[in-house]
mmCIF file of C-alpha atoms and ligand atoms in Angstrom:
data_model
loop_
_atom_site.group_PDB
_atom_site.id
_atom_site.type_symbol
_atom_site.label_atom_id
_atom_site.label_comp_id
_atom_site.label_asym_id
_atom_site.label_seq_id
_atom_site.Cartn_x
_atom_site.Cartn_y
_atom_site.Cartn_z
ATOM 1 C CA UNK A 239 -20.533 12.316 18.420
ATOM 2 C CA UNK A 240 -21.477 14.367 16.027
ATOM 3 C CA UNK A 241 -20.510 14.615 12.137
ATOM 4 C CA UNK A 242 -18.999 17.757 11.008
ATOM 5 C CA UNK A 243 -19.548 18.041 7.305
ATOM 6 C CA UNK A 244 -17.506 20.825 6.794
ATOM 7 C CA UNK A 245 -14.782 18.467 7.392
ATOM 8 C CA UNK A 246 -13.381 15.208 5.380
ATOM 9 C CA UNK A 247 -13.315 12.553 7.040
ATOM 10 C CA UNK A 248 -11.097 9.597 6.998
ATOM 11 C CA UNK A 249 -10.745 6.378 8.350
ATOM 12 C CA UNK A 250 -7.468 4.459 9.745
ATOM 13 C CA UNK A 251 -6.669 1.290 11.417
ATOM 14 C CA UNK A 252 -7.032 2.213 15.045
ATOM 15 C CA UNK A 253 -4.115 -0.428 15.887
ATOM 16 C CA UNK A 254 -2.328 -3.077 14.227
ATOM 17 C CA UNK A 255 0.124 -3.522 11.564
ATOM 18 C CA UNK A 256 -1.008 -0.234 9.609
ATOM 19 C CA UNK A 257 -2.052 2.239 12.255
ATOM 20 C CA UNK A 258 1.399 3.971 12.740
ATOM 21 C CA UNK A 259 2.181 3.960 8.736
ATOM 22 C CA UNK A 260 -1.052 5.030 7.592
ATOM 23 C CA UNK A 261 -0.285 8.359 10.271
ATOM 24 C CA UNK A 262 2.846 8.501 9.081
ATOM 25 C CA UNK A 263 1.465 9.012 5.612
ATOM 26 C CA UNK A 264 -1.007 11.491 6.892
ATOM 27 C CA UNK A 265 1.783 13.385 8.849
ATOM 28 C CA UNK A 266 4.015 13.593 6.109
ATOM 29 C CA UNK A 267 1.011 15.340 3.922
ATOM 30 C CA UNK A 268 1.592 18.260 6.247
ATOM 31 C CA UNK A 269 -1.312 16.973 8.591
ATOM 32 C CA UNK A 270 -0.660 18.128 12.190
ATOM 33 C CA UNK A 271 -2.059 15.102 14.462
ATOM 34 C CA UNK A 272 -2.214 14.978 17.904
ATOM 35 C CA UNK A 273 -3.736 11.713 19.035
ATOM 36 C CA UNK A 274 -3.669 10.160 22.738
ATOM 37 C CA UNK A 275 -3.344 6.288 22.771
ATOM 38 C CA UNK A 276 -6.987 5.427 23.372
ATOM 39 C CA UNK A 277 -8.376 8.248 21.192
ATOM 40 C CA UNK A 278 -11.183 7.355 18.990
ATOM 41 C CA UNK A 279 -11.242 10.079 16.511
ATOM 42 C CA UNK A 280 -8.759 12.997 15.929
ATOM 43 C CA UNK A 281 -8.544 16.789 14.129
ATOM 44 C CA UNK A 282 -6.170 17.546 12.373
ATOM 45 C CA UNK A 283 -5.170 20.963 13.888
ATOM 46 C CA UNK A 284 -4.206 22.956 10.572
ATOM 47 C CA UNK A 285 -6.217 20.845 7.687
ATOM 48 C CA UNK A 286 -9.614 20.366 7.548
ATOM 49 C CA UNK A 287 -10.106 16.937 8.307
ATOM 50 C CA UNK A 288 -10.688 14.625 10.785
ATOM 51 C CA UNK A 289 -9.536 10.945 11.632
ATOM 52 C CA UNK A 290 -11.693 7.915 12.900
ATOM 53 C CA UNK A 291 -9.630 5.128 14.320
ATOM 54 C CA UNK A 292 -11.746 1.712 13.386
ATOM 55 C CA UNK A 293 -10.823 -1.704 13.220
ATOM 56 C CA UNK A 294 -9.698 -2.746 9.836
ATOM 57 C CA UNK A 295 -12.704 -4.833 8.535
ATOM 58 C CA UNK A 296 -14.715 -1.765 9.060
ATOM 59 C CA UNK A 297 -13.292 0.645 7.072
ATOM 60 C CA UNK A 298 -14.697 -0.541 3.868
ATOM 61 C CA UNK A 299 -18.297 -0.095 5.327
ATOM 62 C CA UNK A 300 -17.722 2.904 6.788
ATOM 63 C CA UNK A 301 -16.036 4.594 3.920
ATOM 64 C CA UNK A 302 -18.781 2.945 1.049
ATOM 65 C CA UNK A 303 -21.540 4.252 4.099
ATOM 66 C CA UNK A 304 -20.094 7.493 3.197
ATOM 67 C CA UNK A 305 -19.545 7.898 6.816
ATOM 68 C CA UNK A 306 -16.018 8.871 5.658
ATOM 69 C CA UNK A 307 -14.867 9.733 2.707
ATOM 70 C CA UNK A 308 -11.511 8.448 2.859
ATOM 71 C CA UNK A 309 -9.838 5.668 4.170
ATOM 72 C CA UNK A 310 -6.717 3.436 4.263
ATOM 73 C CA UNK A 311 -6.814 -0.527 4.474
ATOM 74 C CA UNK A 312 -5.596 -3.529 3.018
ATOM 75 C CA UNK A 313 -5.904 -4.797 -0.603
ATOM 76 C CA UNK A 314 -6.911 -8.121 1.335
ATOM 77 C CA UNK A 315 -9.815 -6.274 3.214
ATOM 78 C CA UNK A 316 -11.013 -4.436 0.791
ATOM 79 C CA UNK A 317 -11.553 -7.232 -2.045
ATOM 80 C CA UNK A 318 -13.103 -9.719 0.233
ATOM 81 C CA UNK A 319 -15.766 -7.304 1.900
ATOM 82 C CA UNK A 320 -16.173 -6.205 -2.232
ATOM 83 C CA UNK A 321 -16.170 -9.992 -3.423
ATOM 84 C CA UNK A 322 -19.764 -10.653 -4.791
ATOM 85 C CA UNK A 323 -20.788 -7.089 -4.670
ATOM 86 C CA UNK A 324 -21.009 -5.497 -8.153
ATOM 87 C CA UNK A 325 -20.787 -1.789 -7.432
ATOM 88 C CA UNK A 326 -18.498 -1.678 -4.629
ATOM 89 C CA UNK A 327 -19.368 2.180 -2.730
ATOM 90 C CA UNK A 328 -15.924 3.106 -3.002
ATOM 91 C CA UNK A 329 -13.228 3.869 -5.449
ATOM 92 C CA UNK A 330 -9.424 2.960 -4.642
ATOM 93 C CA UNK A 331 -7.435 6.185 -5.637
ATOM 94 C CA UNK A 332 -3.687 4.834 -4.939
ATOM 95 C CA UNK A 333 -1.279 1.993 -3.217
ATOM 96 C CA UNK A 334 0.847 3.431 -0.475
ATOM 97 C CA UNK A 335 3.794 1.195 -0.681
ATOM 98 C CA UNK A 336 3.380 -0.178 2.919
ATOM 99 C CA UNK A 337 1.569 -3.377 4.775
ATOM 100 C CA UNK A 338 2.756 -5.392 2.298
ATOM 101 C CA UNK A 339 1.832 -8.900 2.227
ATOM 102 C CA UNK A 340 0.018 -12.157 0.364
ATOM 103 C CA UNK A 341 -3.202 -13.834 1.066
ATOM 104 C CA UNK A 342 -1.439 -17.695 0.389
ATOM 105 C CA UNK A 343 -2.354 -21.202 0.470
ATOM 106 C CA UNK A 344 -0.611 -23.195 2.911
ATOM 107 C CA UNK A 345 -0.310 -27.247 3.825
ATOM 108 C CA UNK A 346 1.617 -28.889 6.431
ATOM 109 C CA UNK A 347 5.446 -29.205 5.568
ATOM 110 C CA UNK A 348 4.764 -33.442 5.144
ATOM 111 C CA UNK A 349 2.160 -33.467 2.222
ATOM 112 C CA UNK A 350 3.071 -32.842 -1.270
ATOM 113 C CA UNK A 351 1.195 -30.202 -3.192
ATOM 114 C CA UNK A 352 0.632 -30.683 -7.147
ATOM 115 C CA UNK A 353 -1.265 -27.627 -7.680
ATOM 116 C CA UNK A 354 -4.555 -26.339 -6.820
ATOM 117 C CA UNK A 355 -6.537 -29.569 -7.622
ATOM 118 C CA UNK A 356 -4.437 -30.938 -4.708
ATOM 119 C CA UNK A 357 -6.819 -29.447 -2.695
ATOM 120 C CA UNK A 358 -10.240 -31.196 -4.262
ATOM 121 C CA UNK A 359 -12.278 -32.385 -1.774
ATOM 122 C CA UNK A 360 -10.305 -30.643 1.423
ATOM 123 C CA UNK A 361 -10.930 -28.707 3.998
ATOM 124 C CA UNK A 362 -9.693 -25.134 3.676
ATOM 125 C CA UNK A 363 -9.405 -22.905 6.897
ATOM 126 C CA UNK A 364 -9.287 -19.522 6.233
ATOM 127 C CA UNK A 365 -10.638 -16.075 7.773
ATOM 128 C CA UNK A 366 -11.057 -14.653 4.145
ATOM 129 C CA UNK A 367 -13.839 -16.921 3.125
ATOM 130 C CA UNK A 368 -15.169 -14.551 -0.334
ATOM 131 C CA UNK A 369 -11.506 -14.654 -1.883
ATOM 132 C CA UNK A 370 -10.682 -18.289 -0.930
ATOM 133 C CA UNK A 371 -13.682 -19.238 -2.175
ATOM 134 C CA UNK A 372 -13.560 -17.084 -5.501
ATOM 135 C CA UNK A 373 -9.909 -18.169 -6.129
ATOM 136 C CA UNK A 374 -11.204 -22.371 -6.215
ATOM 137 C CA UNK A 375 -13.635 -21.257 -8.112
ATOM 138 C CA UNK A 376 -11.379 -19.680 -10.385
ATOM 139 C CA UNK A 377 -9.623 -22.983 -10.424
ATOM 140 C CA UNK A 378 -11.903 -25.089 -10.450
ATOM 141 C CA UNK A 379 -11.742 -27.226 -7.487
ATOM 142 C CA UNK A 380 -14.469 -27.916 -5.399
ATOM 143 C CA UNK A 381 -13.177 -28.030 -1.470
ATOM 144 C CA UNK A 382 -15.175 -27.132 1.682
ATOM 145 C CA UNK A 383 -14.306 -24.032 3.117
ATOM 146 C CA UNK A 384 -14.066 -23.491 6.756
ATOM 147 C CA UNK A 385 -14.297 -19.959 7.877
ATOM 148 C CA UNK A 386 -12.356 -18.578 11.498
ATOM 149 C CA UNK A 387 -11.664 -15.560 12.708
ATOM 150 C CA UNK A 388 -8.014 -16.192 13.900
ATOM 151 C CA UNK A 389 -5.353 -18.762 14.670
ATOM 152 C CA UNK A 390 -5.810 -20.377 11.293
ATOM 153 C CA UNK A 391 -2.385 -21.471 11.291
ATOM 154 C CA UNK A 392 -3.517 -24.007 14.359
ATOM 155 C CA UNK A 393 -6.508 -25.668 12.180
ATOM 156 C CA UNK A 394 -4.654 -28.237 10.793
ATOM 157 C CA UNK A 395 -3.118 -29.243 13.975
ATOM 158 C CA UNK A 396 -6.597 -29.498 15.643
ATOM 159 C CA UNK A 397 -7.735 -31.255 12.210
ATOM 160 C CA UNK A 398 -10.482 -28.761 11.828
ATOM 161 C CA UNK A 399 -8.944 -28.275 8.634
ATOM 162 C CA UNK A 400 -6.490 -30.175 6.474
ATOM 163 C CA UNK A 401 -5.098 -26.780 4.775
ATOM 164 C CA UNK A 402 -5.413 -23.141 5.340
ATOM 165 C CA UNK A 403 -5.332 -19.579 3.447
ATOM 166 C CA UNK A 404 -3.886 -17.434 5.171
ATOM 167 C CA UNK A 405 -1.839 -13.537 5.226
ATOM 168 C CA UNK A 406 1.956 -14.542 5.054
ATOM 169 C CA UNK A 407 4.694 -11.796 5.240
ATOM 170 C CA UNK A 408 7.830 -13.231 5.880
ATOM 171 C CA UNK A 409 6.651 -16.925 6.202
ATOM 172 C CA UNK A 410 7.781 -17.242 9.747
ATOM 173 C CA UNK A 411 4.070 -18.400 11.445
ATOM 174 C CA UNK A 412 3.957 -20.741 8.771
ATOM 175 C CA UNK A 413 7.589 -22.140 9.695
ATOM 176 C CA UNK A 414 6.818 -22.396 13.110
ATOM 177 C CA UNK A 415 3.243 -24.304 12.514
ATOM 178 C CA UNK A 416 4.729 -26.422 10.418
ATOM 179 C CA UNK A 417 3.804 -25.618 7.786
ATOM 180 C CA UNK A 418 4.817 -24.521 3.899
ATOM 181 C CA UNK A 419 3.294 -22.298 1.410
ATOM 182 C CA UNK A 420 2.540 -23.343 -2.173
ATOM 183 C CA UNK A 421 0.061 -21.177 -4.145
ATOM 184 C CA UNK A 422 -0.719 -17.445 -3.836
ATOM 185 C CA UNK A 423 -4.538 -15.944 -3.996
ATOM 186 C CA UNK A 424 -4.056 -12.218 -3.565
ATOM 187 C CA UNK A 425 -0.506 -9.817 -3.168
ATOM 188 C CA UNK A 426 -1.823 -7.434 -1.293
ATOM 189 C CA UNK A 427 -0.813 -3.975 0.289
ATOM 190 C CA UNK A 428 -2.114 -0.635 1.927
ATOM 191 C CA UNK A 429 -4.372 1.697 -0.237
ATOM 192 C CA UNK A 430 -6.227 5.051 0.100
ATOM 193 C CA UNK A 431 -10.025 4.437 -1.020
ATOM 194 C CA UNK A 432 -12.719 7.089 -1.516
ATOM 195 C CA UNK A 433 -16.534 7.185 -0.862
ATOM 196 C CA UNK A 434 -18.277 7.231 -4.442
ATOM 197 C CA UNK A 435 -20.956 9.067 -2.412
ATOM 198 C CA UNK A 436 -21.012 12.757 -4.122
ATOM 199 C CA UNK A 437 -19.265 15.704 -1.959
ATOM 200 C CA UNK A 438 -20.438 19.530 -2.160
ATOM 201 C CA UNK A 439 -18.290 21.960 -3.945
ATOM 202 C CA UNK A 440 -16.108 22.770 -0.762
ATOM 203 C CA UNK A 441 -15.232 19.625 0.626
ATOM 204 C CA UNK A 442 -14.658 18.421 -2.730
ATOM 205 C CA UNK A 443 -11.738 20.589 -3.202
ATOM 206 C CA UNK A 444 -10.914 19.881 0.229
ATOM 207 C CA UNK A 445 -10.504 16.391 -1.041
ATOM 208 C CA UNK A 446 -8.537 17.086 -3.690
ATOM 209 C CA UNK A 447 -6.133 19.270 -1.786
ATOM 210 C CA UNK A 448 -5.669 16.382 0.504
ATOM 211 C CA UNK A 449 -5.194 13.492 -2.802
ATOM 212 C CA UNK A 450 -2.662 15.803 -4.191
ATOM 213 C CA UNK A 451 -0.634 16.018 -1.495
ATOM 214 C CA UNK A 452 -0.933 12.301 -0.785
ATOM 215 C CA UNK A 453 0.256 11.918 -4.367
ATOM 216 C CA UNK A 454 3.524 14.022 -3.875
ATOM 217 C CA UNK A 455 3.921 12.169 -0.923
ATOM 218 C CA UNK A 456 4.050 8.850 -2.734
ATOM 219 C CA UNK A 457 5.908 10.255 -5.337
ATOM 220 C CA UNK A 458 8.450 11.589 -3.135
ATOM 221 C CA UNK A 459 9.221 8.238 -1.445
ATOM 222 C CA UNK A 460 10.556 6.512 -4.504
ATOM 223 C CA UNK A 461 12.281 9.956 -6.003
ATOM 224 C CA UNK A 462 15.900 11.124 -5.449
ATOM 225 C CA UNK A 463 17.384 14.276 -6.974
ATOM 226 C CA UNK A 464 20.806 13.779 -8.848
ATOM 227 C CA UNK A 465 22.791 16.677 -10.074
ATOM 228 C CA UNK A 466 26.036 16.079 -12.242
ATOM 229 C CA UNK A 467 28.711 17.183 -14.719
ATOM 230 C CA UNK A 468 29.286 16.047 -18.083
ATOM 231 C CA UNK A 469 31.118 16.698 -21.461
ATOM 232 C CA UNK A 470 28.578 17.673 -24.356
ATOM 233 C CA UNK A 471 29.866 14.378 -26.107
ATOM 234 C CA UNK A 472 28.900 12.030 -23.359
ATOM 235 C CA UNK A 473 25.695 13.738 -22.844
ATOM 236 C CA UNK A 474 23.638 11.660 -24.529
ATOM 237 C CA UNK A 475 24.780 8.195 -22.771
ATOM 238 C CA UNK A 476 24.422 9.881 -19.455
ATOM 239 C CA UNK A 477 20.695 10.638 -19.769
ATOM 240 C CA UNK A 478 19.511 7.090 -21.406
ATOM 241 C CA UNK A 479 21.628 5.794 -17.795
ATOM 242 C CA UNK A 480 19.423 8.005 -15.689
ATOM 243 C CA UNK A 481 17.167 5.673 -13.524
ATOM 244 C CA UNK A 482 13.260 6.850 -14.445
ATOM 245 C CA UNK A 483 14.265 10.404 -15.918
ATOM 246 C CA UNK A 484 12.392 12.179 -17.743
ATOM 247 C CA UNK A 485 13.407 15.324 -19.622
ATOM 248 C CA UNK A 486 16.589 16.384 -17.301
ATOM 249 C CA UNK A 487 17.354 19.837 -17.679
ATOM 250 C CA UNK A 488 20.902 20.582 -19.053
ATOM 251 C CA UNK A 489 22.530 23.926 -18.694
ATOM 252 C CA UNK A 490 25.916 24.905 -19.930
ATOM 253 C CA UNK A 491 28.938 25.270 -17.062
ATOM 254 C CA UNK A 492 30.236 28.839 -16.130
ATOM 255 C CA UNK A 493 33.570 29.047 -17.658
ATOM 256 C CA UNK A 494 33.626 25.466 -19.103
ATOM 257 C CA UNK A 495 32.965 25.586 -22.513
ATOM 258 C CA UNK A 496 31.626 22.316 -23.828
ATOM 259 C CA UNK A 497 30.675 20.831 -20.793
ATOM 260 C CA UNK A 498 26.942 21.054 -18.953
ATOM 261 C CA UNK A 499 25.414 20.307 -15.566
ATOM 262 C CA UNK A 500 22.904 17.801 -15.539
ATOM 263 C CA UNK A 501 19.582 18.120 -13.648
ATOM 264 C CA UNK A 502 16.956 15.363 -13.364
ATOM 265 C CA UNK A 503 14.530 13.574 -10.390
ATOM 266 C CA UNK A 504 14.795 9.799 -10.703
ATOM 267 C CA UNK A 505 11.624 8.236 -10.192
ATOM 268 C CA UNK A 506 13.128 5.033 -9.166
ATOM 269 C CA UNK A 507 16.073 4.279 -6.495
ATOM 270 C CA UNK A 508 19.997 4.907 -7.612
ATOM 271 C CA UNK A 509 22.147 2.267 -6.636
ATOM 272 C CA UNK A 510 25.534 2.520 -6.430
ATOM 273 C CA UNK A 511 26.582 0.639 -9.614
ATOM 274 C CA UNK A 512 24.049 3.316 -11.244
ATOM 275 C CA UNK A 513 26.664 6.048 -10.056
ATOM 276 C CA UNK A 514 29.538 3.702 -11.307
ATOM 277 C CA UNK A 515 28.030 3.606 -14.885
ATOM 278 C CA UNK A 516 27.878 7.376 -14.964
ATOM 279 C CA UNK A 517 31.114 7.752 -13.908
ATOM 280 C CA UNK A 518 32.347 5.345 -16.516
ATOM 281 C CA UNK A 519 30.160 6.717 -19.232
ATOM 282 C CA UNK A 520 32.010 10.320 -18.613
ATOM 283 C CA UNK A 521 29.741 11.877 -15.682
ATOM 284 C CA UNK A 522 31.556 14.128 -12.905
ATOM 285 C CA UNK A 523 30.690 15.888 -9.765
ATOM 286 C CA UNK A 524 27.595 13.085 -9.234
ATOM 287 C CA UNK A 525 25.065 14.126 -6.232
ATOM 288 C CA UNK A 526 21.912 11.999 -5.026
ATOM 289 C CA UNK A 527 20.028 13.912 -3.258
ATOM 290 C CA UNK A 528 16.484 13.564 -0.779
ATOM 291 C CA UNK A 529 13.281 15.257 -2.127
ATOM 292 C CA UNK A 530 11.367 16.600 0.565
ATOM 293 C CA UNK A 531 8.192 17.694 -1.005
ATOM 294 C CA UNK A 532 6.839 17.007 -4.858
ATOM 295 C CA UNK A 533 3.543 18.478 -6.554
ATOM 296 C CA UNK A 534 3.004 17.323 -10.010
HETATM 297 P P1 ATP B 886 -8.021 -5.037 13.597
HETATM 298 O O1 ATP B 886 -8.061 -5.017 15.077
HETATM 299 O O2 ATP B 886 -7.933 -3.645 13.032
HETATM 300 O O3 ATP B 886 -9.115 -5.857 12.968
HETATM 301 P P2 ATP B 886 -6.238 -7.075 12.511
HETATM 302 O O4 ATP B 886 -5.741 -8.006 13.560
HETATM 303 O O5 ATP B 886 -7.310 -7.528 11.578
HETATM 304 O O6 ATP B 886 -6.611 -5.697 13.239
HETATM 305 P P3 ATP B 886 -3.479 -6.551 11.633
HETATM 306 O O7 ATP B 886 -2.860 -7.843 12.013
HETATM 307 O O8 ATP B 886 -3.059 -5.323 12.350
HETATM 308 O O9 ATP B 886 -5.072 -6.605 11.558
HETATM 309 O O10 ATP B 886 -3.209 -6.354 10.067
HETATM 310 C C1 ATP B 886 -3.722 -5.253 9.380
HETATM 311 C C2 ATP B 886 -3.377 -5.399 7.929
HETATM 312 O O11 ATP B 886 -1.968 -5.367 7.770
HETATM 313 C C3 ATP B 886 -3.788 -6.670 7.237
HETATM 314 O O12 ATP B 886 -5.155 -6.692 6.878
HETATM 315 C C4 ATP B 886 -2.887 -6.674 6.034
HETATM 316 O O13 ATP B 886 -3.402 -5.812 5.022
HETATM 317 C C5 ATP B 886 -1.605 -6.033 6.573
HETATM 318 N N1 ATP B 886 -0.494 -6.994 6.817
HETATM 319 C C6 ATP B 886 0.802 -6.803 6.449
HETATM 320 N N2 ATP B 886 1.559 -7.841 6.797
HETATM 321 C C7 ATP B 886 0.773 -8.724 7.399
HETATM 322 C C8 ATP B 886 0.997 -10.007 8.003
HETATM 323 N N3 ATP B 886 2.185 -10.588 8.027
HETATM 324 N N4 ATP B 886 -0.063 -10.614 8.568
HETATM 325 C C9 ATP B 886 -1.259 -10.030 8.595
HETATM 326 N N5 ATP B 886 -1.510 -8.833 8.032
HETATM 327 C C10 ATP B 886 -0.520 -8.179 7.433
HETATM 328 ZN ZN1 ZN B 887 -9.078 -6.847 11.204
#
């Protein structure tokens, strides 16, 4: 195949845990994708980009490479392939809010743990090898460290290992191994990375067409709309109660002297009891509403 370089190029999980979401993100950015199952790349039929569906681990490499220029992967990926390098070949731009979990330390339900020089002189199982060995380091503990691939929630079982480090969501596969985690290494989640490689004059604008879209879409997510009525008195305890506001717009009611509507986007979710504060501090007429698209 070859490269169009007229075209950005980004790279996604092809599948696993972030493949649909990192679409999803794509899709909402107003990127038309039509992708069959086994499809290795894909065009985006009205943007000019294209996608290249890679396993995880790869999309570090391929993205400092400058093979793409963008890609979305894991915190956890991305700082282990960048542990030990100095001048990593790519540059993360944003989190996206999704794949959401933490690279954590984990020892069978039975033993006690009394912090991380508990673990002196163990053996650590662990398919992130850089960052486990970084975060001893850190600690200073000195403990062997046994690098797999997958399973690593069996090691201690097979006594290959007497602890492991491993990605931990809800805690569930720890549960069920029997096992119980006690100290954290990385929190980790999806993020959009760029090549630091330089881009021509056209495909860099291309590029930052397609990051300020991405932007709005991020923005969007967390953002509602609320639109109510107040009394010129209670104005000013209204807006400090305004979740993330900034600058609402206030214009004066039709009719109503003395009273104003009251404009703003909330940056951060309104919960009901949010609504029951504005009520009590003299709002009326209270709407949340969706945002569909943002561009700051
Ligand atoms: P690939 O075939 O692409 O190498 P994989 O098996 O390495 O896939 P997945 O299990 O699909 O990867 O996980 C992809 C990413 O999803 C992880 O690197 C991590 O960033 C994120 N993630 C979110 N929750 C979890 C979890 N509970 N366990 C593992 N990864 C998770
Ligand atoms: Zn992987």
């Amino acid at each position: 195949m070859s490269v169009d370089r007229s075209r950005l190029h980004i790279a996604l999980q092809r599948s696993g845990r972030l493949s649909e979401l990192s679409r999803d993100l794509l899709r909402d950015a107003g990127l038309r994708i039509e992708t069959s199952k086994n499809a290795l790349t894909a065009r985006a039929a009205n943007f000019p980009a294209d996608l290249m569906f890679v396993r995880d681990d790869d999309i570090p490499t391929f993205v400092s490479d400058g093979v793409c220029e963008f890609g979305i992967v894991g915190q956890n990926v991305l700082h282990e392939f960048a542990a030990g390098t100095s001048e990593p070949g790519f540059e993360v731009l944003a989190e996206l809010g999704f794949g959401q979990c933490s690279l954590r330390i984990a020892v069978p339900e039975r033993e006690g743990y009394d912090g991380p020089r508990s673990l002196a002189g163990q053996r650590i199982a662990t398919s992130y090898p850089r960052l486990l060995r970084e975060w001893l380091d850190r600690k200073g503990v000195a403990a062997d460290v046994v690098e797999m691939s997958g399973a690593v929630e069996l090691a201690p079982r097979l006594e290959i290992a007497q602890s492991i480090c491993d990605l931990v969501s809800t805690g569930a596969t720890l549960e069920a191994n029997g096992l119980r985690a006690v100290d954290t290494v990385l929190d980790s989640q999806a993020v959009l990375i760029r090549s630091r490689r330089p881009l021509d004059e056209a495909r860099a604008a291309i590029a930052d067409q397609l990051l300020g879209r991405i932007e709005g879409v991020i923005a969007t997510k967390g953002s509602k709309y609320i639109m109510l009525n107040a009394s010129s008195d209670a104005l000013k305890g209204i807006v400090a109660l305004l979740p993330g506001a900034e600058a609402p717009t206030v214009l004066p009611l039709h009719g109503r002297p003395g009273h104003f509507a009251v404009h703003a986007v909330c940056q951060e979710s309104v919960f009901w009891d949010t609504l029951q504060k504005l009520k009590a501090a003299g709002a009326s007429a209270i709407l949340v509403v969706p945002i569909e698209k943002m561009m700051m």
